Amino acid sequence: MSHASRAGTADVPPPGTSATPAGVVPADVVSGSPAGGAGRPRAALVTGASSGIGAAVARRLGAQGWRLVRNGRDAGRLGRVAERAPASVFPADLTRPGAERRLTRFALDHTGRVDLLVAGAGVGRAGDFTAMPPSALDEVVEVDLLSTLRLVRQVAPHMVEAGAGRVVLVESLAGAVALRGEAVYSAAKAGLGAFADALRYELRGSGVAVGLVVPGVVDTPFFDRRGVPYRRSWPGPVPAERVADAVWSAVSWGRDEVYVPGWLRLPARVRGAAPGLYRRLAAVFG
């Protein structure tokens, strides 16, 4: 459940040029990294990387020797994060037309390939569905679902052509079980989970794997920005770094689905096995 604030879309130089767009911090090449072969580090593209889960994932991958391209909507925060952990940064709002194509071209121009895509960008909106402004509904669906599908559509063919790669999507418990007061967010994240399953079946045998990370409540600015703070005493928020560990587990162990924390798999299983019972319990406990 990561969130990035809006910024203008950056342009990408044409393929084959060496110009570096304003605001871009070139990544350091880590020779001999365990993540790479023959002295060349693997390359990862992380969205939502200006704060929260995306930033934590980028830090974890950087510590493992991956060469990074970070995307987010806040150019200032992206630049500050990149100063602490070298990366190529591409500030862009992926809901803007063509932004996913420019980001993909930028990543390929700066790293030569994309071995891993972590889609961590997201935005939330809490409150009664009937009172939600149409603009908020559109933003949640565009950011949390459609922009991710468009980006994967650009990146995945390059992975298939290379015969290797991994896509990791950051869903939410709201998508796995649906939460009161988060109808649109739950719908968008549920769509992301279904997309992960369908794409995994489609790409089987191609060398490209699809992982899904399903966090519960995470200690990020997400809740401050969605309009309603998190007020429950239980379950408590987990650090964003714990979600980054789950992403690393999905990548390094090839896991299809990782819940954070792990016990959250239980309500999802109850909902799948006994939906009537689950709905009765959810009506009481929310």
mmCIF file of N, CA and C in Angstrom, residues 2-3 6 73 93-96 119 121-126 129 132-151 170 182-193 195 222:
data_model
loop_
_atom_site.group_PDB
_atom_site.id
_atom_site.type_symbol
_atom_site.label_atom_id
_atom_site.label_comp_id
_atom_site.label_asym_id
_atom_site.label_seq_id
_atom_site.Cartn_x
_atom_site.Cartn_y
_atom_site.Cartn_z
ATOM 1 N N SER A 2 1.474 1.451 -1.094
ATOM 2 C CA SER A 2 2.390 2.564 -1.241
ATOM 3 C C SER A 2 1.710 3.687 -1.975
ATOM 4 N N HIS A 3 2.226 4.887 -1.825
ATOM 5 C CA HIS A 3 1.588 6.040 -2.438
ATOM 6 C C HIS A 3 2.658 7.025 -2.829
ATOM 7 N N ARG A 6 1.757 13.524 -6.928
ATOM 8 C CA ARG A 6 1.847 13.806 -8.350
ATOM 9 C C ARG A 6 3.066 14.641 -8.703
ATOM 10 N N ARG A 73 5.847 9.686 -8.620
ATOM 11 C CA ARG A 73 5.240 10.918 -9.117
ATOM 12 C C ARG A 73 5.843 12.172 -8.492
ATOM 13 N N ASP A 93 4.020 10.497 -13.724
ATOM 14 C CA ASP A 93 2.702 10.026 -13.335
ATOM 15 C C ASP A 93 2.276 8.991 -14.376
ATOM 16 N N LEU A 94 2.220 7.737 -13.980
ATOM 17 C CA LEU A 94 1.954 6.663 -14.938
ATOM 18 C C LEU A 94 0.504 6.624 -15.403
ATOM 19 N N THR A 95 -0.335 7.505 -14.879
ATOM 20 C CA THR A 95 -1.694 7.597 -15.418
ATOM 21 C C THR A 95 -1.745 8.503 -16.639
ATOM 22 N N ARG A 96 -0.653 9.209 -16.926
ATOM 23 C CA ARG A 96 -0.619 10.077 -18.102
ATOM 24 C C ARG A 96 -0.419 9.251 -19.373
ATOM 25 N N ALA A 119 5.945 -3.564 -9.125
ATOM 26 C CA ALA A 119 4.911 -2.537 -9.249
ATOM 27 C C ALA A 119 4.406 -2.201 -7.852
ATOM 28 N N ALA A 121 3.512 1.157 -6.890
ATOM 29 C CA ALA A 121 2.770 2.410 -6.826
ATOM 30 C C ALA A 121 1.317 2.145 -6.454
ATOM 31 N N GLY A 122 0.762 3.013 -5.624
ATOM 32 C CA GLY A 122 -0.628 2.849 -5.237
ATOM 33 C C GLY A 122 -1.146 4.078 -4.521
ATOM 34 N N VAL A 123 -2.452 4.212 -4.504
ATOM 35 C CA VAL A 123 -3.106 5.307 -3.813
ATOM 36 C C VAL A 123 -4.405 4.772 -3.229
ATOM 37 N N GLY A 124 -4.813 5.288 -2.086
ATOM 38 C CA GLY A 124 -6.035 4.815 -1.446
ATOM 39 C C GLY A 124 -7.039 5.937 -1.256
ATOM 40 N N ARG A 125 -8.271 5.545 -1.064
ATOM 41 C CA ARG A 125 -9.334 6.494 -0.743
ATOM 42 C C ARG A 125 -10.347 5.760 0.114
ATOM 43 N N ALA A 126 -10.528 6.205 1.351
ATOM 44 C CA ALA A 126 -11.449 5.548 2.261
ATOM 45 C C ALA A 126 -12.707 6.388 2.434
ATOM 46 N N PHE A 129 -18.728 4.596 -0.367
ATOM 47 C CA PHE A 129 -18.655 4.589 -1.829
ATOM 48 C C PHE A 129 -19.636 5.580 -2.442
ATOM 49 N N MET A 132 -18.215 9.066 -2.615
ATOM 50 C CA MET A 132 -16.904 9.267 -3.219
ATOM 51 C C MET A 132 -17.018 10.101 -4.489
ATOM 52 N N PRO A 133 -16.208 11.151 -4.614
ATOM 53 C CA PRO A 133 -16.226 11.945 -5.847
ATOM 54 C C PRO A 133 -15.777 11.098 -7.036
ATOM 55 N N PRO A 134 -16.387 11.289 -8.203
ATOM 56 C CA PRO A 134 -15.972 10.513 -9.382
ATOM 57 C C PRO A 134 -14.480 10.629 -9.678
ATOM 58 N N SER A 135 -13.890 11.790 -9.434
ATOM 59 C CA SER A 135 -12.463 11.969 -9.708
ATOM 60 C C SER A 135 -11.617 11.064 -8.823
ATOM 61 N N ALA A 136 -12.037 10.869 -7.563
ATOM 62 C CA ALA A 136 -11.295 9.988 -6.656
ATOM 63 C C ALA A 136 -11.424 8.538 -7.088
ATOM 64 N N LEU A 137 -12.625 8.150 -7.515
ATOM 65 C CA LEU A 137 -12.831 6.793 -8.017
ATOM 66 C C LEU A 137 -11.916 6.527 -9.204
ATOM 67 N N ASP A 138 -11.877 7.455 -10.141
ATOM 68 C CA ASP A 138 -11.043 7.283 -11.333
ATOM 69 C C ASP A 138 -9.560 7.191 -10.960
ATOM 70 N N GLU A 139 -9.119 8.031 -10.012
ATOM 71 C CA GLU A 139 -7.704 8.035 -9.647
ATOM 72 C C GLU A 139 -7.283 6.704 -9.044
ATOM 73 N N VAL A 140 -8.089 6.153 -8.129
ATOM 74 C CA VAL A 140 -7.725 4.888 -7.485
ATOM 75 C C VAL A 140 -7.614 3.773 -8.518
ATOM 76 N N VAL A 141 -8.577 3.668 -9.414
ATOM 77 C CA VAL A 141 -8.544 2.609 -10.414
ATOM 78 C C VAL A 141 -7.399 2.810 -11.401
ATOM 79 N N GLU A 142 -7.159 4.049 -11.795
ATOM 80 C CA GLU A 142 -6.069 4.335 -12.738
ATOM 81 C C GLU A 142 -4.711 4.013 -12.122
ATOM 82 N N VAL A 143 -4.458 4.493 -10.903
ATOM 83 C CA VAL A 143 -3.139 4.315 -10.281
ATOM 84 C C VAL A 143 -2.923 2.869 -9.860
ATOM 85 N N ASP A 144 -3.907 2.286 -9.174
ATOM 86 C CA ASP A 144 -3.699 0.980 -8.554
ATOM 87 C C ASP A 144 -3.835 -0.192 -9.519
ATOM 88 N N LEU A 145 -4.583 -0.004 -10.606
ATOM 89 C CA LEU A 145 -4.822 -1.124 -11.507
ATOM 90 C C LEU A 145 -4.383 -0.845 -12.943
ATOM 91 N N LEU A 146 -4.989 0.136 -13.578
ATOM 92 C CA LEU A 146 -4.770 0.318 -15.012
ATOM 93 C C LEU A 146 -3.336 0.695 -15.352
ATOM 94 N N SER A 147 -2.729 1.598 -14.577
ATOM 95 C CA SER A 147 -1.361 2.001 -14.905
ATOM 96 C C SER A 147 -0.394 0.837 -14.748
ATOM 97 N N THR A 148 -0.650 -0.044 -13.780
ATOM 98 C CA THR A 148 0.196 -1.229 -13.612
ATOM 99 C C THR A 148 0.032 -2.185 -14.781
ATOM 100 N N LEU A 149 -1.207 -2.421 -15.210
ATOM 101 C CA LEU A 149 -1.430 -3.300 -16.359
ATOM 102 C C LEU A 149 -0.735 -2.748 -17.603
ATOM 103 N N ARG A 150 -0.826 -1.455 -17.811
ATOM 104 C CA ARG A 150 -0.191 -0.860 -18.989
ATOM 105 C C ARG A 150 1.328 -1.016 -18.930
ATOM 106 N N LEU A 151 1.911 -0.824 -17.751
ATOM 107 C CA LEU A 151 3.366 -0.937 -17.632
ATOM 108 C C LEU A 151 3.821 -2.375 -17.843
ATOM 109 N N VAL A 170 2.411 -5.604 -6.057
ATOM 110 C CA VAL A 170 2.071 -5.372 -4.652
ATOM 111 C C VAL A 170 0.561 -5.161 -4.565
ATOM 112 N N GLU A 182 -13.739 0.742 1.944
ATOM 113 C CA GLU A 182 -12.685 0.817 0.924
ATOM 114 C C GLU A 182 -13.119 0.048 -0.321
ATOM 115 N N ALA A 183 -14.336 0.328 -0.783
ATOM 116 C CA ALA A 183 -14.914 -0.451 -1.881
ATOM 117 C C ALA A 183 -14.106 -0.335 -3.164
ATOM 118 N N VAL A 184 -13.732 0.882 -3.532
ATOM 119 C CA VAL A 184 -13.018 1.067 -4.796
ATOM 120 C C VAL A 184 -11.587 0.555 -4.680
ATOM 121 N N TYR A 185 -10.930 0.852 -3.579
ATOM 122 C CA TYR A 185 -9.568 0.353 -3.360
ATOM 123 C C TYR A 185 -9.557 -1.172 -3.364
ATOM 124 N N SER A 186 -10.539 -1.793 -2.684
ATOM 125 C CA SER A 186 -10.624 -3.252 -2.660
ATOM 126 C C SER A 186 -10.820 -3.800 -4.067
ATOM 127 N N ALA A 187 -11.680 -3.148 -4.851
ATOM 128 C CA ALA A 187 -11.940 -3.624 -6.212
ATOM 129 C C ALA A 187 -10.699 -3.539 -7.081
ATOM 130 N N ALA A 188 -9.975 -2.423 -6.983
ATOM 131 C CA ALA A 188 -8.777 -2.247 -7.806
ATOM 132 C C ALA A 188 -7.705 -3.268 -7.434
ATOM 133 N N LYS A 189 -7.505 -3.483 -6.143
ATOM 134 C CA LYS A 189 -6.482 -4.426 -5.707
ATOM 135 C C LYS A 189 -6.884 -5.872 -5.991
ATOM 136 N N ALA A 190 -8.182 -6.169 -5.905
ATOM 137 C CA ALA A 190 -8.634 -7.513 -6.273
ATOM 138 C C ALA A 190 -8.372 -7.771 -7.754
ATOM 139 N N GLY A 191 -8.579 -6.749 -8.574
ATOM 140 C CA GLY A 191 -8.266 -6.880 -9.991
ATOM 141 C C GLY A 191 -6.797 -7.171 -10.223
ATOM 142 N N LEU A 192 -5.940 -6.555 -9.420
ATOM 143 C CA LEU A 192 -4.509 -6.790 -9.545
ATOM 144 C C LEU A 192 -4.164 -8.239 -9.200
ATOM 145 N N GLY A 193 -4.815 -8.780 -8.166
ATOM 146 C CA GLY A 193 -4.572 -10.170 -7.794
ATOM 147 C C GLY A 193 -5.023 -11.143 -8.877
ATOM 148 N N PHE A 195 -5.294 -10.452 -12.041
ATOM 149 C CA PHE A 195 -4.369 -10.265 -13.157
ATOM 150 C C PHE A 195 -3.088 -11.064 -12.943
ATOM 151 N N PHE A 222 0.652 6.259 3.623
ATOM 152 C CA PHE A 222 -0.536 5.890 2.847
ATOM 153 C C PHE A 222 -1.827 6.314 3.546
#
